[in-house]
PDB file of C-alpha atoms in Angstrom:
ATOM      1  CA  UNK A   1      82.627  88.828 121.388  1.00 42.00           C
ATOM      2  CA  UNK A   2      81.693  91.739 118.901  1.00 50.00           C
ATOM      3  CA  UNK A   3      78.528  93.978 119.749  1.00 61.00           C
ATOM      4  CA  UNK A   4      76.470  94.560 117.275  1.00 85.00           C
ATOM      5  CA  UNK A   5      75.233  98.577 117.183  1.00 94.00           C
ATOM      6  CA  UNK A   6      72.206  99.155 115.262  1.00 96.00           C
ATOM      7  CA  UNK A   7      72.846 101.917 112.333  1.00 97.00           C
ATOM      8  CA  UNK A   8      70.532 104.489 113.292  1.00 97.00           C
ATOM      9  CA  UNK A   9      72.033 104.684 117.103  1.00 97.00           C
ATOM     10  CA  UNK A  10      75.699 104.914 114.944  1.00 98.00           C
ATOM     11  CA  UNK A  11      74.058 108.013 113.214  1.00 97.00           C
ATOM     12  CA  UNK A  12      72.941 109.524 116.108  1.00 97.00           C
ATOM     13  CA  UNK A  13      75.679 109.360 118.036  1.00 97.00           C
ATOM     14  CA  UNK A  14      77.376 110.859 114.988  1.00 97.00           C
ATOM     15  CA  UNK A  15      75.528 113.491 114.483  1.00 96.00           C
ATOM     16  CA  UNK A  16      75.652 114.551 117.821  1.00 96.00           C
ATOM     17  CA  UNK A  17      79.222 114.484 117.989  1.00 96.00           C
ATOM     18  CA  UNK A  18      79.590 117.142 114.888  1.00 95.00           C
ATOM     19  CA  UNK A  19      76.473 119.083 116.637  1.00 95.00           C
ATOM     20  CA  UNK A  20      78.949 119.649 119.094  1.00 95.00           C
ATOM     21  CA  UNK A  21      81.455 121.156 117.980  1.00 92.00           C
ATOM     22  CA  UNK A  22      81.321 124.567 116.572  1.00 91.00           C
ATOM     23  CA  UNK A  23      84.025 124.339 113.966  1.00 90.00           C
ATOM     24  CA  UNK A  24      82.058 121.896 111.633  1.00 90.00           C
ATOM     25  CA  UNK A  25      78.696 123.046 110.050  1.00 89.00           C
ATOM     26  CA  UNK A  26      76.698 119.815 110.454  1.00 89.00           C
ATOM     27  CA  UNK A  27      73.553 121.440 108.356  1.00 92.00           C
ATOM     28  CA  UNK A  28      75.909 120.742 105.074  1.00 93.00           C
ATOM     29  CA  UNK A  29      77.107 117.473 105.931  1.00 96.00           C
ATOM     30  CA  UNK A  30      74.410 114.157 105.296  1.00 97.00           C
ATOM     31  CA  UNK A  31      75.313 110.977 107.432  1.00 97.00           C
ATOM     32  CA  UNK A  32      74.445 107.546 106.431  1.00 97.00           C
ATOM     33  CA  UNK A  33      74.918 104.450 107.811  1.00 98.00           C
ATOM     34  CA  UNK A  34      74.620 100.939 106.117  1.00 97.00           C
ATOM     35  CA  UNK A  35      75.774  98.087 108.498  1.00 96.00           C
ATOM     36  CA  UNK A  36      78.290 100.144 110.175  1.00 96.00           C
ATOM     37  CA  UNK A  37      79.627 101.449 107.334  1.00 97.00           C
ATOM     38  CA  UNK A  38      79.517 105.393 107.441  1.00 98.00           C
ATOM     39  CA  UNK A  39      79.067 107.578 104.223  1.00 98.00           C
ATOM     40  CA  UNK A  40      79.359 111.502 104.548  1.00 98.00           C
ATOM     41  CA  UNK A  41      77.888 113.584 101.606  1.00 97.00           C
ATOM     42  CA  UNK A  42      77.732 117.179 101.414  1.00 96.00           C
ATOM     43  CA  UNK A  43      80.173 120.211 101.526  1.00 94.00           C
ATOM     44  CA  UNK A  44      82.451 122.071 103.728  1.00 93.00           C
ATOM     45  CA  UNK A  45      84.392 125.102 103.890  1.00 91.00           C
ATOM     46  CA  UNK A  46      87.974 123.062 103.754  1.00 93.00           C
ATOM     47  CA  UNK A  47      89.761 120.333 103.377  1.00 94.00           C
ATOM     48  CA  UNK A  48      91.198 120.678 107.075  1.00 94.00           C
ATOM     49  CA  UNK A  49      87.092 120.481 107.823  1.00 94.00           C
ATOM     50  CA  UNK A  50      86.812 117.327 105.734  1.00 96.00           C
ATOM     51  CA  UNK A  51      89.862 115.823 107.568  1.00 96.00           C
ATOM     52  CA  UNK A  52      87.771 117.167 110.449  1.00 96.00           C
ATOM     53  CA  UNK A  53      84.781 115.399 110.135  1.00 97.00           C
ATOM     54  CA  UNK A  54      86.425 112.053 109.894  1.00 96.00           C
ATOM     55  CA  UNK A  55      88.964 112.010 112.496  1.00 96.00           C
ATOM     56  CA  UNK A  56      86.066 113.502 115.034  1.00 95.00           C
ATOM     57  CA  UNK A  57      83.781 109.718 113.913  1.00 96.00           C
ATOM     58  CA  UNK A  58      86.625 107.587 113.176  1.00 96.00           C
ATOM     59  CA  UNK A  59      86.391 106.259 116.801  1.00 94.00           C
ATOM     60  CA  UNK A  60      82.712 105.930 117.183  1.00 97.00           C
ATOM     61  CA  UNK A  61      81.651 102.681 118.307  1.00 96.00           C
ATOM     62  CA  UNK A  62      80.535 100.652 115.741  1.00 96.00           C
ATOM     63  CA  UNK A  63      81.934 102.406 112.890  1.00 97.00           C
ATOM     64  CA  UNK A  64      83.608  99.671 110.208  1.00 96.00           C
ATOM     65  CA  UNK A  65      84.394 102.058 107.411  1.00 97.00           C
ATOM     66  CA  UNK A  66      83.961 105.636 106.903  1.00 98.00           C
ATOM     67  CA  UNK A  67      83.519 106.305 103.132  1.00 98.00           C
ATOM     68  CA  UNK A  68      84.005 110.533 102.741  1.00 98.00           C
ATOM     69  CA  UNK A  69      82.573 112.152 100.125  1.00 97.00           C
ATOM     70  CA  UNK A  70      82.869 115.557 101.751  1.00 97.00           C
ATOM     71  CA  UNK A  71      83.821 118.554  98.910  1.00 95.00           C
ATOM     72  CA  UNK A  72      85.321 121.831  99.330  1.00 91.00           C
ATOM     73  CA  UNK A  73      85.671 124.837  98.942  1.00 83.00           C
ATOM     74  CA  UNK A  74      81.518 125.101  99.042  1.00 57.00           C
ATOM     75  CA  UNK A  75      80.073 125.689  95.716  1.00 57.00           C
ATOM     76  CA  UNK A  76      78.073 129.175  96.046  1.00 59.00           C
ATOM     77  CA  UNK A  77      75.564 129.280  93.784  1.00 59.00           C
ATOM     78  CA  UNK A  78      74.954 132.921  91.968  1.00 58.00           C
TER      79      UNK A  78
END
């Protein structure tokens, strides 16, 4: 028997998990969650932080599919 884990508790528990650890900025990175399916918009510094990112919510419970649109190297605007 499958349980079912509402979205927003999936996106909390998310963005605790990246609050948590001090190598990933989670102010650039936007989580959003449609029926377990994750989607991460936004920028970090490198690709080993966008490898990061996924392999730290990979295991969350509840999480289907992580679709990761994380770019790099952040764009600096002049």
């Amino acid at each position: 028997m499958t349980t079912c884990i509402p979205d927003l508790a999936i996106a909390e528990q998310i963005s605790s998990i990246l609050h948590r650890d001090v190598r990933i900025d989670e102010h650039d990175i936007q989580v959003s969650v449609h029926d377990g399916w994750v989607f991460l918009d936004g920028h970090v510094d490198f690709e080993t932080d966008r490898e990061l990112v996924q392999s730290r919510i990979e295991n969350v419970a509840g999480v289907c599919r992580i679709t990761n649109n994380l770019t790099y190297p952040r764009q600096v605007s002049r």
